[in-house]
Coordinates of N, CA, C and O in Angstrom, one line a residue:
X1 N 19.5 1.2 11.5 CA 19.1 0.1 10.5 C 19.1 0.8 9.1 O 18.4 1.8 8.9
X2 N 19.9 0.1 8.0 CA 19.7 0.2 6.8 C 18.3 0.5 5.9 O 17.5 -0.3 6.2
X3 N 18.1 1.1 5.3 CA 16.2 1.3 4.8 C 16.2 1.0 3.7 O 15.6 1.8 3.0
X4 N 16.8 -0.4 3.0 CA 16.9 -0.9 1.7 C 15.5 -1.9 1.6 O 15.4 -3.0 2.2
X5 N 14.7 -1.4 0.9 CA 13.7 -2.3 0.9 C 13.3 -2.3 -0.6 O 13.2 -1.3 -1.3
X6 N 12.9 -3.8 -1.1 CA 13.3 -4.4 -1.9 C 11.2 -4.5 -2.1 O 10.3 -4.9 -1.3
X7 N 11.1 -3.9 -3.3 CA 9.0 -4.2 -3.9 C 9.7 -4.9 -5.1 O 10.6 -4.9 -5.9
X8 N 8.5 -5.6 -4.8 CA 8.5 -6.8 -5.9 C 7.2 -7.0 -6.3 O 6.4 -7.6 -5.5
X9 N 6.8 -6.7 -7.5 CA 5.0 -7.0 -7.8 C 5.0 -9.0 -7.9 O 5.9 -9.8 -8.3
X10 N 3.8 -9.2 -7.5 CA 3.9 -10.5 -6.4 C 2.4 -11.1 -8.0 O 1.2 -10.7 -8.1
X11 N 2.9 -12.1 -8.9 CA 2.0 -12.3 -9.5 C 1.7 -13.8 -10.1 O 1.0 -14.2 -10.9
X12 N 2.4 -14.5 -9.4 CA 2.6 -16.1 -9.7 C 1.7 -16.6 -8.4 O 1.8 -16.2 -7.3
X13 N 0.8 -17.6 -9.3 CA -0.2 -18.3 -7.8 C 0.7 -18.6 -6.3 O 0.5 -18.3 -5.2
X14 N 1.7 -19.2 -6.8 CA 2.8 -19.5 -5.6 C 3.1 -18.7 -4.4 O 3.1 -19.0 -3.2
X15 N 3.5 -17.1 -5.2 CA 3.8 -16.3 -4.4 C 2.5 -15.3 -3.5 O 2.4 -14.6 -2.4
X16 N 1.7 -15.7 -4.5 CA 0.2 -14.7 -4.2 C -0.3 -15.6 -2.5 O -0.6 -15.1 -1.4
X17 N -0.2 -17.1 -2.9 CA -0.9 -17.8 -1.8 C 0.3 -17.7 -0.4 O -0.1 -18.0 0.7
X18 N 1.8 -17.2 -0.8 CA 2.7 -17.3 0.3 C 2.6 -15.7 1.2 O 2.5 -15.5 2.4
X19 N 2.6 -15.1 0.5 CA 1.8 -14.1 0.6 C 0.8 -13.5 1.8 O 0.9 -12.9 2.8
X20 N -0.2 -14.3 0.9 CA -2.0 -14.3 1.5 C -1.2 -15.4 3.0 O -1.4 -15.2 4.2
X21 N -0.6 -16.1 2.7 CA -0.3 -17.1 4.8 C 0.8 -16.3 5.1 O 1.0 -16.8 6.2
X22 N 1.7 -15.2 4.9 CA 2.9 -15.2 5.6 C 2.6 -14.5 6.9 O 1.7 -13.6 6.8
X23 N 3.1 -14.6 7.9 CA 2.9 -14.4 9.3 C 1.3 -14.0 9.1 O 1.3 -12.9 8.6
X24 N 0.2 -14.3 9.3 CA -0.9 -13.6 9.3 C -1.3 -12.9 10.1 O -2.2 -12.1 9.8
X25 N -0.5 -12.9 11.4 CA -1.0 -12.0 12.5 C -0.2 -10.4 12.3 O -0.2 -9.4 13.1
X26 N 0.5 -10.5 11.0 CA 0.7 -9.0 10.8 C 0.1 -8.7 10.1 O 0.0 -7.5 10.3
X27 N -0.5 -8.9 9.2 CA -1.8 -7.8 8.4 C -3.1 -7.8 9.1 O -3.9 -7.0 8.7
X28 N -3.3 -8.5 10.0 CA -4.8 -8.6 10.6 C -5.8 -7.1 10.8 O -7.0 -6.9 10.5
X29 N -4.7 -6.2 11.6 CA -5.0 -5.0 11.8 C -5.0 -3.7 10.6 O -5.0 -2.5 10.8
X30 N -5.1 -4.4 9.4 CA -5.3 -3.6 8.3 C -6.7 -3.4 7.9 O -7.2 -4.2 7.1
X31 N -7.4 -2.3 8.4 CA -8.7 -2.1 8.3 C -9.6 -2.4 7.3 O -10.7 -3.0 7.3
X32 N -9.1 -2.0 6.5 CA -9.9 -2.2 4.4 C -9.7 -3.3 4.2 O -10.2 -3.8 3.2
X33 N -9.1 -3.9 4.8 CA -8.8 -5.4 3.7 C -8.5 -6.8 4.9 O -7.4 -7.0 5.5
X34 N -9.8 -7.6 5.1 CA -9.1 -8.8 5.6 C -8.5 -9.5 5.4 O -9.1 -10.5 5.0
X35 N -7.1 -9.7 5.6 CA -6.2 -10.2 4.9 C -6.3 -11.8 5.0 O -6.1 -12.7 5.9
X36 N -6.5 -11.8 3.7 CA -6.9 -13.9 3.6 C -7.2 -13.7 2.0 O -7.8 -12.8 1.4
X37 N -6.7 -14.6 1.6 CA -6.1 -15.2 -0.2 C -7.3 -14.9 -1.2 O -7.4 -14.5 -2.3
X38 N -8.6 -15.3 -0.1 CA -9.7 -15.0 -1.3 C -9.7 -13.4 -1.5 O -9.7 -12.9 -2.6
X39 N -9.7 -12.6 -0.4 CA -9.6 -11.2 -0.4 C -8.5 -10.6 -1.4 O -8.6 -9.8 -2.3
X40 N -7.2 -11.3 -0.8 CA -6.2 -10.8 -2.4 C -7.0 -10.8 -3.2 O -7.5 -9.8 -3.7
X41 N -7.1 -12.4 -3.7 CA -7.4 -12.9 -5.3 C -8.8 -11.3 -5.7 O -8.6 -10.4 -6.5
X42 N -9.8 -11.4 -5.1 CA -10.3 -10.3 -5.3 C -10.0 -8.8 -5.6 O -10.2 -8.2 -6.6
X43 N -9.4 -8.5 -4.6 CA -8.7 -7.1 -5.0 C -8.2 -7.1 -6.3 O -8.6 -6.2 -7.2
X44 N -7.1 -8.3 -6.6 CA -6.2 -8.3 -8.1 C -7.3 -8.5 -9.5 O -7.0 -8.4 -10.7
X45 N -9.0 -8.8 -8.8 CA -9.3 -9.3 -10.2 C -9.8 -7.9 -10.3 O -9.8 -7.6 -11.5
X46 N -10.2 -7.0 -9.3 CA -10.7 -5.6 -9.9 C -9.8 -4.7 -10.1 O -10.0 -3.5 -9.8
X47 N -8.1 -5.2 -10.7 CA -7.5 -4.5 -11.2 C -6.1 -3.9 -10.0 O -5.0 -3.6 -10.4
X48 N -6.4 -3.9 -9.2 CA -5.0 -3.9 -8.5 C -3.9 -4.9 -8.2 O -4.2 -6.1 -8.0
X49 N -2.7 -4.4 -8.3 CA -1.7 -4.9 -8.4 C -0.7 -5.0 -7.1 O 0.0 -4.1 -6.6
X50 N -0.8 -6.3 -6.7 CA -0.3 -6.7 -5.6 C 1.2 -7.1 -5.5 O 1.7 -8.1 -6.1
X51 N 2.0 -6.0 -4.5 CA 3.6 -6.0 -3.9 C 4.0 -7.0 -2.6 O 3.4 -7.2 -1.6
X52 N 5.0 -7.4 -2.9 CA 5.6 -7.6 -1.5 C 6.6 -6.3 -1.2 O 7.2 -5.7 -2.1
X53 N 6.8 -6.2 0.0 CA 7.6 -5.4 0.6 C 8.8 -6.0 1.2 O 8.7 -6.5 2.3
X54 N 9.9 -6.1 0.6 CA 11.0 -6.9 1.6 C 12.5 -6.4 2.6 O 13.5 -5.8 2.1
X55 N 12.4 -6.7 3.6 CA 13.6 -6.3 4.4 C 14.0 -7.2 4.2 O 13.2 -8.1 4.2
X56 N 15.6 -7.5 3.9 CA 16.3 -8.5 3.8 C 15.7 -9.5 3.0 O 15.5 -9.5 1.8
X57 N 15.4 -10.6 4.0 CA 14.5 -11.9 3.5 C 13.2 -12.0 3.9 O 12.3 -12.7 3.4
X58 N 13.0 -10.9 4.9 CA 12.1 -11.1 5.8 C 10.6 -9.8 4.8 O 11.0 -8.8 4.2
X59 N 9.6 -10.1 4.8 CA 8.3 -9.7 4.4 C 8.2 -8.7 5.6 O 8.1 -9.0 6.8
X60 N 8.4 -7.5 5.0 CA 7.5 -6.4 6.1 C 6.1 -5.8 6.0 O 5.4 -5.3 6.9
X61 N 5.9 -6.1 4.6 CA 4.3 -5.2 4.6 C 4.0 -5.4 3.0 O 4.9 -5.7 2.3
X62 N 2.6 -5.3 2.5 CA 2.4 -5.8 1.3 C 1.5 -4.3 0.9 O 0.8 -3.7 1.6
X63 N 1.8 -4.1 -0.1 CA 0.6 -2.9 -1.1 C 0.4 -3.1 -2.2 O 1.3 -3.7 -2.8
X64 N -0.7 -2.7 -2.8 CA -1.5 -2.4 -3.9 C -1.5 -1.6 -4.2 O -1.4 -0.5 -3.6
X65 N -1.5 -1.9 -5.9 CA -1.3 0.2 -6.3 C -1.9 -0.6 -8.4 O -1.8 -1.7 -9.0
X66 N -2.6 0.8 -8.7 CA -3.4 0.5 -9.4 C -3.0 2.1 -10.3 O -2.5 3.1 -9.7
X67 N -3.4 2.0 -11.5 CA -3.7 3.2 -12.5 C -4.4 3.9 -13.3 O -5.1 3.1 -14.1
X68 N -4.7 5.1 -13.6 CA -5.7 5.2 -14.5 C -4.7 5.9 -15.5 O -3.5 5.5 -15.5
X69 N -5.3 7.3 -16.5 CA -4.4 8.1 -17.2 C -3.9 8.9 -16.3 O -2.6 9.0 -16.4
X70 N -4.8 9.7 -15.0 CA -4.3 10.1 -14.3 C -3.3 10.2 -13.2 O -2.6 11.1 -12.9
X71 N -3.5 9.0 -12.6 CA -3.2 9.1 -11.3 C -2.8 7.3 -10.4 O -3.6 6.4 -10.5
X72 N -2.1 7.2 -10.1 CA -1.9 5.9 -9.3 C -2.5 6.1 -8.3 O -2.5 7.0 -7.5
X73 N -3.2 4.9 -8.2 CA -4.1 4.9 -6.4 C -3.6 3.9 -6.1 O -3.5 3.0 -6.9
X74 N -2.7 3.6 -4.3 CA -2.6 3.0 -3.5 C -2.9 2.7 -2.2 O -3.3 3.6 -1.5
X75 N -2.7 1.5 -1.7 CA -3.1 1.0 -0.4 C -2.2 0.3 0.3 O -1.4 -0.3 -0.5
X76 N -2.1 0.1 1.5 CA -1.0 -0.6 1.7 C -1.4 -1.3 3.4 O -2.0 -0.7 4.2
X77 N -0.9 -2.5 3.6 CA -1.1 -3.2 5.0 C -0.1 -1.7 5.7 O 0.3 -0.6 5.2
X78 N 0.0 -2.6 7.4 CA 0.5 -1.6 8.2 C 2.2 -2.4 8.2 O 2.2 -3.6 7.8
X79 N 3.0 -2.0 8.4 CA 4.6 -2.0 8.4 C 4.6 -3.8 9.5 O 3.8 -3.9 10.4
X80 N 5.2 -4.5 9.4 CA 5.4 -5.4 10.5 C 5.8 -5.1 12.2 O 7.0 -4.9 12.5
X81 N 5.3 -5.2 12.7 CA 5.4 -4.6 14.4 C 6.9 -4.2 14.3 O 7.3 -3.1 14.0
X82 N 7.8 -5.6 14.6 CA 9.1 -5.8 14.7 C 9.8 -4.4 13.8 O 10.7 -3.8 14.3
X83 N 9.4 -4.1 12.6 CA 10.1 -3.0 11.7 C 9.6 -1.7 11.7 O 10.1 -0.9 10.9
X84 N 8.6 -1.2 12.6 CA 7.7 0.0 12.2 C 9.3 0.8 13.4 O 10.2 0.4 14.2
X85 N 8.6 2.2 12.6 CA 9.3 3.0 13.5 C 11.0 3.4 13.1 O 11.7 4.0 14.0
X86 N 11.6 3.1 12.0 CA 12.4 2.4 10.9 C 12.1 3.5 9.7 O 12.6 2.9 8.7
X87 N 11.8 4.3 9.3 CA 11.1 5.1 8.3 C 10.7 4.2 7.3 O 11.0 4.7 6.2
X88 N 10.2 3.2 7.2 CA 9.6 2.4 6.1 C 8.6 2.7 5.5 O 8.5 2.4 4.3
X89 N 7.7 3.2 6.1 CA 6.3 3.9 5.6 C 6.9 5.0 4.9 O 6.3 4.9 3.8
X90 N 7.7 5.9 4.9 CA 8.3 6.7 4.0 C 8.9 6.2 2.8 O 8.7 6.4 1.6
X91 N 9.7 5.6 3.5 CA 10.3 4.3 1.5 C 9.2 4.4 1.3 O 8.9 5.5 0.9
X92 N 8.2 3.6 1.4 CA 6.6 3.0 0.6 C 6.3 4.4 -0.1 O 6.0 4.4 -1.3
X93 N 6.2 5.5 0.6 CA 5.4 6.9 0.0 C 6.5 7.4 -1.4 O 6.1 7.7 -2.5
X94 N 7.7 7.3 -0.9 CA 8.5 7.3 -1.8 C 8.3 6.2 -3.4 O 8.2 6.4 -4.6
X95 N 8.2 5.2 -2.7 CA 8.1 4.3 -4.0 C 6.8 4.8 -4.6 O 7.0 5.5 -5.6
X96 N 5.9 4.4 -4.3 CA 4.1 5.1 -4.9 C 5.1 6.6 -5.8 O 5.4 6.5 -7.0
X97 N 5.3 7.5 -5.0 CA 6.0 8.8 -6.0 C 6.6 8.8 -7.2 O 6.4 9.8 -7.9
X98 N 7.3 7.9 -7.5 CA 8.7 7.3 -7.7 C 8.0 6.4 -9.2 O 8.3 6.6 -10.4
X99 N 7.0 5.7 -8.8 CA 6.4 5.2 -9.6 C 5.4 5.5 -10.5 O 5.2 5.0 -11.6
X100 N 4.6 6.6 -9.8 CA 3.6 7.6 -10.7 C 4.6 8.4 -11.3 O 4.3 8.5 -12.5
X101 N 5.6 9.1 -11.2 CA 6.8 9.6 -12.1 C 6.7 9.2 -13.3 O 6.3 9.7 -14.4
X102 N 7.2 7.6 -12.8 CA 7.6 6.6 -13.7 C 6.9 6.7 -15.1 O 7.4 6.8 -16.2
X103 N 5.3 6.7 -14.6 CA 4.6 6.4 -15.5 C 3.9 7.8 -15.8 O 2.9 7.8 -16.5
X104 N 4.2 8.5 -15.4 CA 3.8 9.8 -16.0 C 2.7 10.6 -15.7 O 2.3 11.5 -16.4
X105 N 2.1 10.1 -14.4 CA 0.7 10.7 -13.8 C 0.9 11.3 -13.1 O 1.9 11.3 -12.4
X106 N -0.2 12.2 -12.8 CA 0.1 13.5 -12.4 C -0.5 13.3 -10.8 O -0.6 14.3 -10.2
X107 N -0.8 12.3 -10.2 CA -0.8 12.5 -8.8 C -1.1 11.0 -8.3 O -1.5 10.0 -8.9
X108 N -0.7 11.1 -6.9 CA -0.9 9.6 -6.3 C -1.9 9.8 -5.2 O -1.8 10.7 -4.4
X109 N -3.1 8.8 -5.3 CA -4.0 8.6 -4.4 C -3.7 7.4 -3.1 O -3.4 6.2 -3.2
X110 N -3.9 8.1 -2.1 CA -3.8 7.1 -1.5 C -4.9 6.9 -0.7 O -5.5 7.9 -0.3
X111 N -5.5 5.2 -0.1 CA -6.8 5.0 0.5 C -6.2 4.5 2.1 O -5.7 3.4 2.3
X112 N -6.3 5.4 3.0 CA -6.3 5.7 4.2 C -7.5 5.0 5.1 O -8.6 5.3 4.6
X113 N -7.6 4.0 6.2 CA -8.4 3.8 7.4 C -8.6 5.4 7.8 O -7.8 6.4 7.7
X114 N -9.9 5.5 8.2 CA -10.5 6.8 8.4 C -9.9 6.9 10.1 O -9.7 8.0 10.7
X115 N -9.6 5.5 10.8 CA -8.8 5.9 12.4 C -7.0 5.3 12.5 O -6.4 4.9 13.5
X116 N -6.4 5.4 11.3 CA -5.3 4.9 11.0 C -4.2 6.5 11.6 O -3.3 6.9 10.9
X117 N -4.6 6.9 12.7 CA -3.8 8.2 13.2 C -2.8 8.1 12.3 O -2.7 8.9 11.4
X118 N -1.5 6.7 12.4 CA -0.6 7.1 12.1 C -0.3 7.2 10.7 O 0.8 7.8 10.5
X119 N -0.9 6.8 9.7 CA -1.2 6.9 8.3 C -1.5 8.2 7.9 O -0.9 8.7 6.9
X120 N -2.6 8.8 8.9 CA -2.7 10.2 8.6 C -2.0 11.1 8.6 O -1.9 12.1 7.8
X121 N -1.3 10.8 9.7 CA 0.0 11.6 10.1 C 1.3 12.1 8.7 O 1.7 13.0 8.0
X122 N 1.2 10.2 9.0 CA 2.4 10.1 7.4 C 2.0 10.7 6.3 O 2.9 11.1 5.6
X123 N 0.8 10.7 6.0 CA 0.2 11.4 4.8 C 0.1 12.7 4.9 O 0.0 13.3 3.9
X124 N 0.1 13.3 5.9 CA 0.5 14.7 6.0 C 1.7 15.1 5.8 O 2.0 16.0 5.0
X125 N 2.5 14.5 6.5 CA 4.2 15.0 6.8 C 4.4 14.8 5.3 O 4.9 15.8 4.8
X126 N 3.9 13.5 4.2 CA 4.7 13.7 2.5 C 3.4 14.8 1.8 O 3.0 14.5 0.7
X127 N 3.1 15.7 2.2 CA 2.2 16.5 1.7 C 0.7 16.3 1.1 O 0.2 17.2 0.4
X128 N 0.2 15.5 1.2 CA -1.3 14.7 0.6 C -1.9 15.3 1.1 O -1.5 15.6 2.2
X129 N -3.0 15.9 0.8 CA -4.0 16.3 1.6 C -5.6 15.4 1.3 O -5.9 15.0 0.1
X130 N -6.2 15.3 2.0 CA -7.7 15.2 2.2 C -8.3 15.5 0.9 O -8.0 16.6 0.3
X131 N -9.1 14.7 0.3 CA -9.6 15.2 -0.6 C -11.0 14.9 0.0 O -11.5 15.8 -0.7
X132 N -11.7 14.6 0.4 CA -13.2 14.6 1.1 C -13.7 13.5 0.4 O -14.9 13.5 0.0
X133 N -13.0 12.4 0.1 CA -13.7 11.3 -0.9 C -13.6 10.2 0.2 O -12.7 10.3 1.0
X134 N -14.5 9.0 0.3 CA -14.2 8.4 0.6 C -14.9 6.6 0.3 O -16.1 6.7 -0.1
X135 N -14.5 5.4 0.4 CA -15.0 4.4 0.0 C -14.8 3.3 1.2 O -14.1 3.3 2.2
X136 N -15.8 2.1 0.7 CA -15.6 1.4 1.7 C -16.7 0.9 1.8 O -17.7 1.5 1.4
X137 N -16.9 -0.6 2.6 CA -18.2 -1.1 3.1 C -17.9 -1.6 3.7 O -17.2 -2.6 3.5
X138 N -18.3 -0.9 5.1 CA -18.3 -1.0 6.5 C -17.0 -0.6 7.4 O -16.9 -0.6 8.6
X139 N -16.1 -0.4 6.3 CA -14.6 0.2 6.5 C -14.1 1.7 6.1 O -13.8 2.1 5.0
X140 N -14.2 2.2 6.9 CA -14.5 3.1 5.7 C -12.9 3.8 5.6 O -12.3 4.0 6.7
X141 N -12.4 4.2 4.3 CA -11.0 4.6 3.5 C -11.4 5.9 3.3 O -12.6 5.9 2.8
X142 N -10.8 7.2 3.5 CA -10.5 8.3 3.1 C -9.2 8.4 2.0 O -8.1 7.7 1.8
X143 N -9.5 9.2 1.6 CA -8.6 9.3 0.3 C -8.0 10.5 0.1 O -8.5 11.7 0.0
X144 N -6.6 10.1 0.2 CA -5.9 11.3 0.2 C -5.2 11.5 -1.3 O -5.1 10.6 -2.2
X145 N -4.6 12.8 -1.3 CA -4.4 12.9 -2.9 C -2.5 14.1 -2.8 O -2.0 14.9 -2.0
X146 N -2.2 13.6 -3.6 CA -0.6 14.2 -3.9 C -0.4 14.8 -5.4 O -0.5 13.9 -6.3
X147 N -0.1 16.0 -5.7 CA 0.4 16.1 -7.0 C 1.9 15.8 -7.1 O 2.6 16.2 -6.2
X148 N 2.3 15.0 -8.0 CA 3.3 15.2 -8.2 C 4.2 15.3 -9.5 O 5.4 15.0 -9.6
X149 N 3.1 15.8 -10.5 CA 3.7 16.3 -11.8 C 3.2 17.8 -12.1 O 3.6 18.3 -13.1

């Protein structure tokens, strides 16, 4: 399978609410974040910036990704069942990279499920390591960190 995937920052009520309903039973198992429209709309008002992720036509996974001077911090649902396994979680690590480049910051944070094995995993294999930080209520996100300037 082709690994063309198409991010699109998602910022018109239209798309935010198609979004927040599309298949709902694939973001369910995204630890940090219950995925339902009020929960977007929140995330976006404390400053994150909400993606779609697209294979073809089809919605495989949605992330957030935010800035300071430093550093882009992101988050991201889990890949859609049907597409995992596909290197797609790597595009995404790539794009986050790609993008703090872009904008000239010197590392990308990412907020990890503290039992998300396979997140961990991935965040090891693109070199992140552990930074011992972690946030969350009742969820709790480890935060991993990458230089990449």
């Amino acid at each position: 399978m082709e690994k063309n995937l198409v991010f699109k920052e998602v910022k018109k009520e239209d798309e935010i609410v198609g979004l927040a309903n599309f298949d709902i039973q694939v973001f369910t198992d995204s630890q940090d974040l219950q995925w339902n429209l009020d929960n977007i709309r929140r995330e976006m008002k404390s400053g994150w910036r909400l993606y779609s992720v697209a294979y073809g036509t089809e919605t495989v996974a949605a992330l957030f990704m935010k800035s300071d001077r430093e550093s882009l911090f992101t988050k991201n649902t889990p890949i859609k069942l049907a597409f995992q396994g596909n290197g797609f979680s790597h595009r995404i690590k790539d794009f986050y990279e790609h993008e703090a480049n872009r904008l000239q910051l010197k590392r990308v944070i990412n907020y990890c499920p503290v039992d998300n094995f396979r997140m961990i995993a991935l965040n090891e294999s693109h070199g992140y390591r552990r930074t011992g930080n972690s946030v969350g209520d009742g969820r709790t996100l480890v935060e991993w960190e990458k230089i990449v300037s």
